[in-house]
C-alpha atoms as a printed R data frame, in Angstrom:
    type eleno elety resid chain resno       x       y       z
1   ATOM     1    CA   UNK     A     1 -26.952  -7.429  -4.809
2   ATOM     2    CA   UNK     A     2 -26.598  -8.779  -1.494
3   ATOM     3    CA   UNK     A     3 -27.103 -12.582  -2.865
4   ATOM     4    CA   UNK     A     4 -24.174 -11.789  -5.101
5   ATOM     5    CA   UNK     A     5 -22.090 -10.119  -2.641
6   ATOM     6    CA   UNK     A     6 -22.931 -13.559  -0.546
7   ATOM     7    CA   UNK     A     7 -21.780 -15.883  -3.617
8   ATOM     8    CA   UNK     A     8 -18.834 -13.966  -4.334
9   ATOM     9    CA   UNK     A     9 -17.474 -14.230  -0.342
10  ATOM    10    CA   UNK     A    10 -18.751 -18.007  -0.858
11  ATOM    11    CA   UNK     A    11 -16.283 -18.285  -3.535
12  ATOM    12    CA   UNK     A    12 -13.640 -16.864  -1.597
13  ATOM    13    CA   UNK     A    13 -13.862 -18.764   1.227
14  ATOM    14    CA   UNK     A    14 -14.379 -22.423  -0.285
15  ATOM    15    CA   UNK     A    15 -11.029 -22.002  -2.320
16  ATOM    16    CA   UNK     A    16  -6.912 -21.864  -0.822
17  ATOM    17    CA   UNK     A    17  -6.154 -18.902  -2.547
18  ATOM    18    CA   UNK     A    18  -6.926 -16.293   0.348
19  ATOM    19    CA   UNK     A    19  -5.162 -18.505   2.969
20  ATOM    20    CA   UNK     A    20  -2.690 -18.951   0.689
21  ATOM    21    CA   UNK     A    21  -1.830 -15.504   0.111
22  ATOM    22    CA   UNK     A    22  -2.743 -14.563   3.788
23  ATOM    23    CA   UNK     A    23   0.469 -16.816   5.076
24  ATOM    24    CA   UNK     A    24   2.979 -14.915   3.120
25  ATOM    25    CA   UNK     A    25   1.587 -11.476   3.836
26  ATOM    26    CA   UNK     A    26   2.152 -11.851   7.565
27  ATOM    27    CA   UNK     A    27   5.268 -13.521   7.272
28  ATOM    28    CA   UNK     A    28   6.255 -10.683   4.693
29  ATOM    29    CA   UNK     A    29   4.836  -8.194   7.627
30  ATOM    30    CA   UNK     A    30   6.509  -9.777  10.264
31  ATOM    31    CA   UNK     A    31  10.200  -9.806   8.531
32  ATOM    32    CA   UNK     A    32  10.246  -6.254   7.207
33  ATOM    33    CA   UNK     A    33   8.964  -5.163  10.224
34  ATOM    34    CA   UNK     A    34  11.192  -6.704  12.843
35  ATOM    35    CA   UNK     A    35  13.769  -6.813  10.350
36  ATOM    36    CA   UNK     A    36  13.917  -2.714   9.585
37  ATOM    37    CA   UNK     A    37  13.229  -1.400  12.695
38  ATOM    38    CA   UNK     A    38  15.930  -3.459  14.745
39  ATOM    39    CA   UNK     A    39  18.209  -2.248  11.684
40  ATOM    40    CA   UNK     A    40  17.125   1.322  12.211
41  ATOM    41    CA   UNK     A    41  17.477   1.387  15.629
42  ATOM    42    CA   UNK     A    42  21.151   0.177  15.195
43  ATOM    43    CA   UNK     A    43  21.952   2.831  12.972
44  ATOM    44    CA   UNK     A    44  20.237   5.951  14.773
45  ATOM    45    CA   UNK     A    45  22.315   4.770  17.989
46  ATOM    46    CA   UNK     A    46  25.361   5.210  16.104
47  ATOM    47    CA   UNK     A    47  24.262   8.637  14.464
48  ATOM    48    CA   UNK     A    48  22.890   9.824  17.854
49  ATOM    49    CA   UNK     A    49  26.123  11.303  18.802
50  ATOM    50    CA   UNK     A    50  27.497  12.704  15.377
51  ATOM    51    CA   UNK     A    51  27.048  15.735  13.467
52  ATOM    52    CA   UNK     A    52  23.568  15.245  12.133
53  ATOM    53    CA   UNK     A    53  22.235  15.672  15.816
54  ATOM    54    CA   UNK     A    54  24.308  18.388  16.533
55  ATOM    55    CA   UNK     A    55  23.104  19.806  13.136
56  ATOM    56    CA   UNK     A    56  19.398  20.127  14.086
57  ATOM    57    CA   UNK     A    57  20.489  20.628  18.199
58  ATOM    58    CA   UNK     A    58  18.197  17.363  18.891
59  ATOM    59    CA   UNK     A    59  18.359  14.473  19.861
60  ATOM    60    CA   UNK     A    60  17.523  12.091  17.036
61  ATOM    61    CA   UNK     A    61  16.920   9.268  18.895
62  ATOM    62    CA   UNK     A    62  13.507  10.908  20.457
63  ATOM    63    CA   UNK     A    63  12.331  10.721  16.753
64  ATOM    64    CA   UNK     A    64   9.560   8.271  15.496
65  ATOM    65    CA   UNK     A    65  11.695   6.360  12.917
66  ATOM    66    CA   UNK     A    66   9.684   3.154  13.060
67  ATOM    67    CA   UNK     A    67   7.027   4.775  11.285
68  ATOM    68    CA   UNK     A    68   9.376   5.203   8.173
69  ATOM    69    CA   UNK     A    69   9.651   0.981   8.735
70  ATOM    70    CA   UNK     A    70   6.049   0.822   9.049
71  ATOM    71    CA   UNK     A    71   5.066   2.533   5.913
72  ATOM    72    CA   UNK     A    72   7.752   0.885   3.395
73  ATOM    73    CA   UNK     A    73   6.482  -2.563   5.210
74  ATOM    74    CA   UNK     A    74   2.773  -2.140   4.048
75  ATOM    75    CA   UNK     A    75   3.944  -0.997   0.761
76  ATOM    76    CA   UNK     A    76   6.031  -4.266  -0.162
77  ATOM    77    CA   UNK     A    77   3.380  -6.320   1.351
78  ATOM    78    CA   UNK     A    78   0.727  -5.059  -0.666
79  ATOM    79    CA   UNK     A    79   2.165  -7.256  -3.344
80  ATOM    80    CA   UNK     A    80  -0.212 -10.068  -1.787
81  ATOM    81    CA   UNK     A    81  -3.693  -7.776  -1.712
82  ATOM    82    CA   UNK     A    82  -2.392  -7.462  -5.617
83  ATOM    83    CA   UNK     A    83  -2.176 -10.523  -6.235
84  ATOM    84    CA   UNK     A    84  -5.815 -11.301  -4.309
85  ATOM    85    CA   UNK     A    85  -7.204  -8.492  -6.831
86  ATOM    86    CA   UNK     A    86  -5.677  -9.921  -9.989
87  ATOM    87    CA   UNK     A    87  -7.403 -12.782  -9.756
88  ATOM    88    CA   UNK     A    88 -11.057 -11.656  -9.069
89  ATOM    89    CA   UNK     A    89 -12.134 -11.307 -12.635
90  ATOM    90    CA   UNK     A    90  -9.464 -13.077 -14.281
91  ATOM    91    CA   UNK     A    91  -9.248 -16.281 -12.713
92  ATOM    92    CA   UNK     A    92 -12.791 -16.900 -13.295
93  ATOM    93    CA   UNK     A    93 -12.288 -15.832 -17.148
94  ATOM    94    CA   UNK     A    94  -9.249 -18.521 -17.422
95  ATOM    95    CA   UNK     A    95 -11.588 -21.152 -16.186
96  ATOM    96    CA   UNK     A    96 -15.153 -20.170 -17.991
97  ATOM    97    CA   UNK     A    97 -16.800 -19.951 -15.110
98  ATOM    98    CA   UNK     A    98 -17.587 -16.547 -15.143
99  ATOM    99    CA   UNK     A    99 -20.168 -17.731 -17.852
100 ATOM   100    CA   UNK     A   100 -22.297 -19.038 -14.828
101 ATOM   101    CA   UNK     A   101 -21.252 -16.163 -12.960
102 ATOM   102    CA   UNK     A   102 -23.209 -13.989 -15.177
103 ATOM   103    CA   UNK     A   103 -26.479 -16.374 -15.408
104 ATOM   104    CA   UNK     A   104 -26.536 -15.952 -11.827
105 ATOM   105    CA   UNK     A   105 -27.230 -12.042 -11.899
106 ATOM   106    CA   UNK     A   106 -29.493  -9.636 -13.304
107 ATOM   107    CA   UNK     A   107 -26.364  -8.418 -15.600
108 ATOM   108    CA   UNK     A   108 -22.747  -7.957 -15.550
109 ATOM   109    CA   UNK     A   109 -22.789  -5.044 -14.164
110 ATOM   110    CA   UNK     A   110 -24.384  -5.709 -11.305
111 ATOM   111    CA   UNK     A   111 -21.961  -9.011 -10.495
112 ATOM   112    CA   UNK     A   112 -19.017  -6.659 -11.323
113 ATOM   113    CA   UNK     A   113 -20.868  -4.109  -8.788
114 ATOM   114    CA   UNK     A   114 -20.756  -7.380  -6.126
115 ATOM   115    CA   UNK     A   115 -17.120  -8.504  -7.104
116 ATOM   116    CA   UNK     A   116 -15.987  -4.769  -6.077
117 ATOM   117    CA   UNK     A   117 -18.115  -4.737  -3.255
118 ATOM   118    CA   UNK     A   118 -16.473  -7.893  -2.162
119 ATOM   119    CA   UNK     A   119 -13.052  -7.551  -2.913
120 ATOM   120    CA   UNK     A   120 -13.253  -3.775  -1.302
121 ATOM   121    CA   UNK     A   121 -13.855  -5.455   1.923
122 ATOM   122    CA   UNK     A   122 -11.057  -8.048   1.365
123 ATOM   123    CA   UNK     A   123  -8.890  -5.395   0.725
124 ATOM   124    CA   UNK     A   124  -9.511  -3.602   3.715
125 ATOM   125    CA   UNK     A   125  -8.995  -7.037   5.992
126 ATOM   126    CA   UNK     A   126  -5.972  -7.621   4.216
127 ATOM   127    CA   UNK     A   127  -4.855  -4.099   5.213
128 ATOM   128    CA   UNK     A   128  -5.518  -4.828   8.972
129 ATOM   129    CA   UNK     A   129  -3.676  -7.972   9.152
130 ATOM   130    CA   UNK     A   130  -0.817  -6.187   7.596
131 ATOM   131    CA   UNK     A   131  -0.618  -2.678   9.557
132 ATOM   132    CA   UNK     A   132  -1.603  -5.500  12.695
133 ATOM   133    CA   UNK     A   133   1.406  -7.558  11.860
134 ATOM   134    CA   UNK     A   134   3.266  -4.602  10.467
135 ATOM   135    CA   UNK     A   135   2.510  -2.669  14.427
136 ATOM   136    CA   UNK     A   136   3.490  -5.838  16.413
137 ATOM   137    CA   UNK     A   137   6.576  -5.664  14.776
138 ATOM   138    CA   UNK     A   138   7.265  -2.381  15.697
139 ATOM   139    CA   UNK     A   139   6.250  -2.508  18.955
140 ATOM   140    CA   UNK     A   140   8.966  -5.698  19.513
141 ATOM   141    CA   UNK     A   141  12.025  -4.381  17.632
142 ATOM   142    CA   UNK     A   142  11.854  -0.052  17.759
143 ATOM   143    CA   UNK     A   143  12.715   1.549  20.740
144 ATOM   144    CA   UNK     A   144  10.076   2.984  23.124
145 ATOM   145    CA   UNK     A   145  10.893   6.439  22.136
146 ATOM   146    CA   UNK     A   146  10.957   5.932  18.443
147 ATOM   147    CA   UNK     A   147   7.522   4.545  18.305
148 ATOM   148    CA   UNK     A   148   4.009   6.753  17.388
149 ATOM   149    CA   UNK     A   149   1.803   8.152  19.554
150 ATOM   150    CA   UNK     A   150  -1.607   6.617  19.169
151 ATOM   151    CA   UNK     A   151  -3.219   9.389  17.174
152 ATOM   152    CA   UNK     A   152   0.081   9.137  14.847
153 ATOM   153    CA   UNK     A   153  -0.477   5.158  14.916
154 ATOM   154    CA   UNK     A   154  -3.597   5.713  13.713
155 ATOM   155    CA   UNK     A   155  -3.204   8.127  10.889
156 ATOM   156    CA   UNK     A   156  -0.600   5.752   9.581
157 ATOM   157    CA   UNK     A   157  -2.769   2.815   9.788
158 ATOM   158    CA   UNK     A   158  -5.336   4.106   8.581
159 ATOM   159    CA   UNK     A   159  -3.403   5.603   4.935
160 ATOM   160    CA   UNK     A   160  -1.821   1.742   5.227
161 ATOM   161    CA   UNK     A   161  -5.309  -0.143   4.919
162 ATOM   162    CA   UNK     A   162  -6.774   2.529   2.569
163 ATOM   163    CA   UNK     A   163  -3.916   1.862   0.407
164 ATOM   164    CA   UNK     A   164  -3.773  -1.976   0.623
165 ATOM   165    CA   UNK     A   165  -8.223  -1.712  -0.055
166 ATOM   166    CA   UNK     A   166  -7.023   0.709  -3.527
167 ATOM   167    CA   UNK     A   167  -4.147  -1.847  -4.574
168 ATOM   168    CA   UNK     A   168  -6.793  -5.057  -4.506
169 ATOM   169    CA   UNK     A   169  -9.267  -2.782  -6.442
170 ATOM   170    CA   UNK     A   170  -6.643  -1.628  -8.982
171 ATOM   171    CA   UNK     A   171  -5.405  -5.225  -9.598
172 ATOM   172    CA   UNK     A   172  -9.132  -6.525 -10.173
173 ATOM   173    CA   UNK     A   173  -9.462  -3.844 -12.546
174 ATOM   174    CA   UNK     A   174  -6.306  -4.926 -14.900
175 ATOM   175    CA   UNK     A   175  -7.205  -8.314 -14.101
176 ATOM   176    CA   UNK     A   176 -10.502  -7.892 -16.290
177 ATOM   177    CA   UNK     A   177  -8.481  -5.825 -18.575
178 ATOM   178    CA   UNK     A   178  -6.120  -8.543 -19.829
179 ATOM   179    CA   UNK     A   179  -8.524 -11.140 -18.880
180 ATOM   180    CA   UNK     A   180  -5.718 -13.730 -18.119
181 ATOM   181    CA   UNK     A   181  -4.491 -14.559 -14.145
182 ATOM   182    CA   UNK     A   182  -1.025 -14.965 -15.375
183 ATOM   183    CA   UNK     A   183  -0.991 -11.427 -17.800
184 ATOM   184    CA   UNK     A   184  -2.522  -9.570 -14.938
185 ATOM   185    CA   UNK     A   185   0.319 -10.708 -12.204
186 ATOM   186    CA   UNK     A   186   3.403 -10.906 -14.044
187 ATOM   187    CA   UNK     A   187   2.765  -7.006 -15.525
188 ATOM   188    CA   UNK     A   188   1.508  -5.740 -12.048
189 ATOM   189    CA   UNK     A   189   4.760  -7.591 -10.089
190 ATOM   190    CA   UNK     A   190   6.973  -6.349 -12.810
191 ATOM   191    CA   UNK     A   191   5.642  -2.538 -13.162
192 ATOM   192    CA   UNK     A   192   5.463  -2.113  -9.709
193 ATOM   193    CA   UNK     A   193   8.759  -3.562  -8.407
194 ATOM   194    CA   UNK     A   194  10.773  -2.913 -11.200
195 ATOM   195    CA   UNK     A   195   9.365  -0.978 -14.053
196 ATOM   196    CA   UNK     A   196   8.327   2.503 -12.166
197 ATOM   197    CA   UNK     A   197  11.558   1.998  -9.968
198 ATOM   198    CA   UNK     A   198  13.474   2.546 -13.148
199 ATOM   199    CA   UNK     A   199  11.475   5.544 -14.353
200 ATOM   200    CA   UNK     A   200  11.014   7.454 -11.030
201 ATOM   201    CA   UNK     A   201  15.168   7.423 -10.236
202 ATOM   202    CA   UNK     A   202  15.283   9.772 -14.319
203 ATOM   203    CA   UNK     A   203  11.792  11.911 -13.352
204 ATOM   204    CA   UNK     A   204  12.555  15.191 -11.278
205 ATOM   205    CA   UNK     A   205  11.079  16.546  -8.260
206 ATOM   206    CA   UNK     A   206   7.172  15.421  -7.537
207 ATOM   207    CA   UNK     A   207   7.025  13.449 -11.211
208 ATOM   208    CA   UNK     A   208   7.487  10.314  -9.418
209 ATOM   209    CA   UNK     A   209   4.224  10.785  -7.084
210 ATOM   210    CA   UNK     A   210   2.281  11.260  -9.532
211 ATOM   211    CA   UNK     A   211   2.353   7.605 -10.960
212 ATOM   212    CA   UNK     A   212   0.801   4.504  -9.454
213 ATOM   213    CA   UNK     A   213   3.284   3.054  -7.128
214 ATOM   214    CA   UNK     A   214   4.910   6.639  -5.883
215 ATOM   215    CA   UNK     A   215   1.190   7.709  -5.073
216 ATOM   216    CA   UNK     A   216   0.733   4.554  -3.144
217 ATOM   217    CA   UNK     A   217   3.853   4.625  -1.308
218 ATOM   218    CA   UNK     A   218   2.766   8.364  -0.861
219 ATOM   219    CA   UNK     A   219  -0.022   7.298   1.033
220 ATOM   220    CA   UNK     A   220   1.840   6.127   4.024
221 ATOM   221    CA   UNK     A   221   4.894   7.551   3.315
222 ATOM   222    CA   UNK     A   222   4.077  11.260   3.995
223 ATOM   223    CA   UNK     A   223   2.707  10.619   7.140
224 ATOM   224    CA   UNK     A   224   5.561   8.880   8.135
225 ATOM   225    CA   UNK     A   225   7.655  11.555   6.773
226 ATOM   226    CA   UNK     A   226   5.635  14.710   8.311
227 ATOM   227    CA   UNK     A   227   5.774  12.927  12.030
228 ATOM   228    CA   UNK     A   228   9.092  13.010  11.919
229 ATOM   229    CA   UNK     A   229   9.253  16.826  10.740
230 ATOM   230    CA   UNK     A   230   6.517  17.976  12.753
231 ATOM   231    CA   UNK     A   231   8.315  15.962  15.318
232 ATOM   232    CA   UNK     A   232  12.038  17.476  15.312
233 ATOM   233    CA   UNK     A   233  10.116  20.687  14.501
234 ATOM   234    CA   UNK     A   234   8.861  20.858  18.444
235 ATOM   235    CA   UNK     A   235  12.074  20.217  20.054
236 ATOM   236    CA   UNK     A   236  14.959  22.044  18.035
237 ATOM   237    CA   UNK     A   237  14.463  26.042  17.154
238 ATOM   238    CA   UNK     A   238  16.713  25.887  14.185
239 ATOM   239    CA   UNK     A   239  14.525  24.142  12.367
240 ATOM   240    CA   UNK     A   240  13.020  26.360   9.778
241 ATOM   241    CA   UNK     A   241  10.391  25.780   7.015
242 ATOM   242    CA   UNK     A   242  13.075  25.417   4.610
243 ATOM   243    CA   UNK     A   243  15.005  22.660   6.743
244 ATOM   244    CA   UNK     A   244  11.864  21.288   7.128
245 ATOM   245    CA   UNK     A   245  10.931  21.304   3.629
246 ATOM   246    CA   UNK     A   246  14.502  19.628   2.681
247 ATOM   247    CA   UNK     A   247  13.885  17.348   5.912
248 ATOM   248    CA   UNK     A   248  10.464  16.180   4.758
249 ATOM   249    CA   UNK     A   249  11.730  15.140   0.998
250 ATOM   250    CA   UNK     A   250  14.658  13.232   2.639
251 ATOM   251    CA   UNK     A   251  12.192  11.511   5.019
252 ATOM   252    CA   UNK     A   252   9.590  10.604   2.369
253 ATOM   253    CA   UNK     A   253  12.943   8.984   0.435
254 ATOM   254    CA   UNK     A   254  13.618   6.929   3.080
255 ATOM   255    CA   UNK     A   255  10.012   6.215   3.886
256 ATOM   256    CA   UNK     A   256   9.894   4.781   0.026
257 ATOM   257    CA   UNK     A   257   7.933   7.361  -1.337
258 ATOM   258    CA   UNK     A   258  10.172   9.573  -3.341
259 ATOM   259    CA   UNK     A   259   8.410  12.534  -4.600
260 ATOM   260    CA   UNK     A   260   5.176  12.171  -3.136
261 ATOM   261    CA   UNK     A   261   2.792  14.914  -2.070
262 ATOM   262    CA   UNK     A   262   0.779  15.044   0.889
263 ATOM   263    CA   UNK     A   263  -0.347  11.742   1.762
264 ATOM   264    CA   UNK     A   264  -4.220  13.280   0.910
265 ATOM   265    CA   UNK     A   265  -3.422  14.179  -2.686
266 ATOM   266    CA   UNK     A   266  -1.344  10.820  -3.091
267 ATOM   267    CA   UNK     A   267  -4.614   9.479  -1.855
268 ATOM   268    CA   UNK     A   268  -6.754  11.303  -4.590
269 ATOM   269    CA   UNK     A   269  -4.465  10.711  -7.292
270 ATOM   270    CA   UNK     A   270  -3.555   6.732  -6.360
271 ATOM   271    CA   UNK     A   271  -7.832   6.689  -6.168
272 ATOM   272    CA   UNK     A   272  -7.938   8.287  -9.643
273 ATOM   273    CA   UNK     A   273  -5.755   5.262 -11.190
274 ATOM   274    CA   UNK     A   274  -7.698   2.981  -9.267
275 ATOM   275    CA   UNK     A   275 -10.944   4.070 -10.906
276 ATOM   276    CA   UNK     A   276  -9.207   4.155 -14.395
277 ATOM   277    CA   UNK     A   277  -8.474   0.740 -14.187
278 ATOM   278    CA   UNK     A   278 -11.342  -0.004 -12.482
279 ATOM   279    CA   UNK     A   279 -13.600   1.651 -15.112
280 ATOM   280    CA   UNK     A   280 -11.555   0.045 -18.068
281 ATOM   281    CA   UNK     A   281 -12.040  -3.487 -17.033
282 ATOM   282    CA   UNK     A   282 -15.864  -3.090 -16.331
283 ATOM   283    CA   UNK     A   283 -16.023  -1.694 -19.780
284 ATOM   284    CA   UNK     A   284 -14.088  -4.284 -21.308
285 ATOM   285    CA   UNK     A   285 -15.798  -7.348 -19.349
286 ATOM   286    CA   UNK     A   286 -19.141  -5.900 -20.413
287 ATOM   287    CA   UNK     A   287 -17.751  -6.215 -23.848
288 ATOM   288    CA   UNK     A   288 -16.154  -9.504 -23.927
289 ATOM   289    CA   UNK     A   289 -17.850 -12.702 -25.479
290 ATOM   290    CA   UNK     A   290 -17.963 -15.133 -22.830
291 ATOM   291    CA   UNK     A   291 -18.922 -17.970 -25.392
């Protein structure tokens, strides 16, 4: 396995295609991140003053809104660890080399085994380099006191690289579903930036966390959401559970994750669609004729 694992990051590294996609991830990063918080920080100077604060008896300007920027950043840049994933099985299908691929190992499901193994990994680094980018960005453009602490910094991290690692495994598992590069990106790009959109603004309540891209954005998104109510929470008495509750559903809206649950079950159920995926194109790669 580890000679596989070996060939497969060989691969990797002796093509364009991860620098390639690596470029516009940060640059992605970098411009939603800089972009949305100085934006945000614009707008809560003007609200500071008006009703809403008086509302809650707080001042909203104490409140970590650059996490709400930080999740919906990593969730529009994972459109590159997607694209990374797609191509894992697929690409070699397109250009018969995955023939060799499987002469090289004791059977496909042990190079499969290796290509997850490998692409797991790659979707973890491109995770860093996004919630890296995506926290530089903050860091320049928020304002000191709308920034995480560092255990809140790291929860959200931490739910951002998790869900860039599940988005690169997902995509390599549709990729050896349709078997085709181009069928794999064009119906991942268009489901998840247009297609669910559509269906999640008719679905009520929690309906729209329960698909793929609202348990994804759920990942982040709750955390972001639930700093900010655990936040205003500490400093203003009239918040009660049910403020709280409305509160955390108007956060996780603006966070990009309409609908979601805790960022935990998000997790579990964006992990179950991973593995469906995942399952169906090992089972349909072991199947395919290669000749």
């Amino acid at each position: 396995m580890g000679r596989l694992i070996s060939a497969e990051f060989r691969k990797i590294l002796t093509t364009k295609m991860w620098w390639a996609l690596l470029i516009p991830t940060v640059a992605l990063a970098a411009l939603w991140s800089i972009g949305g918080n100085a934006l945000v920080g614009a707008i809560v100077d003007q609200t500071d003053q008006s009703e809403i604060a008086g509302a809650v008896k707080a001042n909203v300007s104490n409140l970590p809104w650059s996490t709400l920027i930080f999740a919906r950043t990593v969730n529009i840049s994972a459109l590159f660890p997607i694209v990374f994933g797609a191509l894992a099985v697929s690409s070699e299908i397109n250009r018969r080399t995955i023939t060799t691929s499987y002469l090289t190992a004791p059977n496909r499901g042990t190079l499969l085994g290796a290509k997850l193994i490998t692409y797991a990994i790659w979707g973890l680094a491109f995770g860093v380099v996004i919630t890296g980018v995506d926290s530089i960005g903050m860091a320049i453009a928020s304002h000191p006191e709308q920034l995480p602490d560092a255990v809140s910094w790291l929860e959200i991290a931490g739910t951002g690289i998790l869900s860039c690692m599940l988005w690169t495994l997902l995509a390599m598992g549709i990729g050896a579903l349709f078997g085709s590069p181009i069928a794999a990106i064009i119906s991942l790009l268009l489901y998840t930036l247009l297609v669910e959109n559509l269906i999640g603004l008719v679905l009520p309540d929690n309906w729209p966390g329960i698909l793929i891209n609202g348990s994804a954005d759920g990942l982040t998104g709750s955390v972001a959401a639930q700093l900010i109510v655990d936040k205003v929470s500490t400093i203003s008495p009239y918040f009660n559970q049910e403020a709280q509750d409305a509160a955390s559903n108007i956060a996780r809206t603006l966070a990009g994750a309409r609908g979601a649950f805790d960022w935990w079950i998000s997790g579990l159920i964006f992990a179950a669609w991973t593995a469906a995926f995942v399952v169906g194109g090992w089972f349909m790669s072991k199947q395919r004729d290669i000749t």
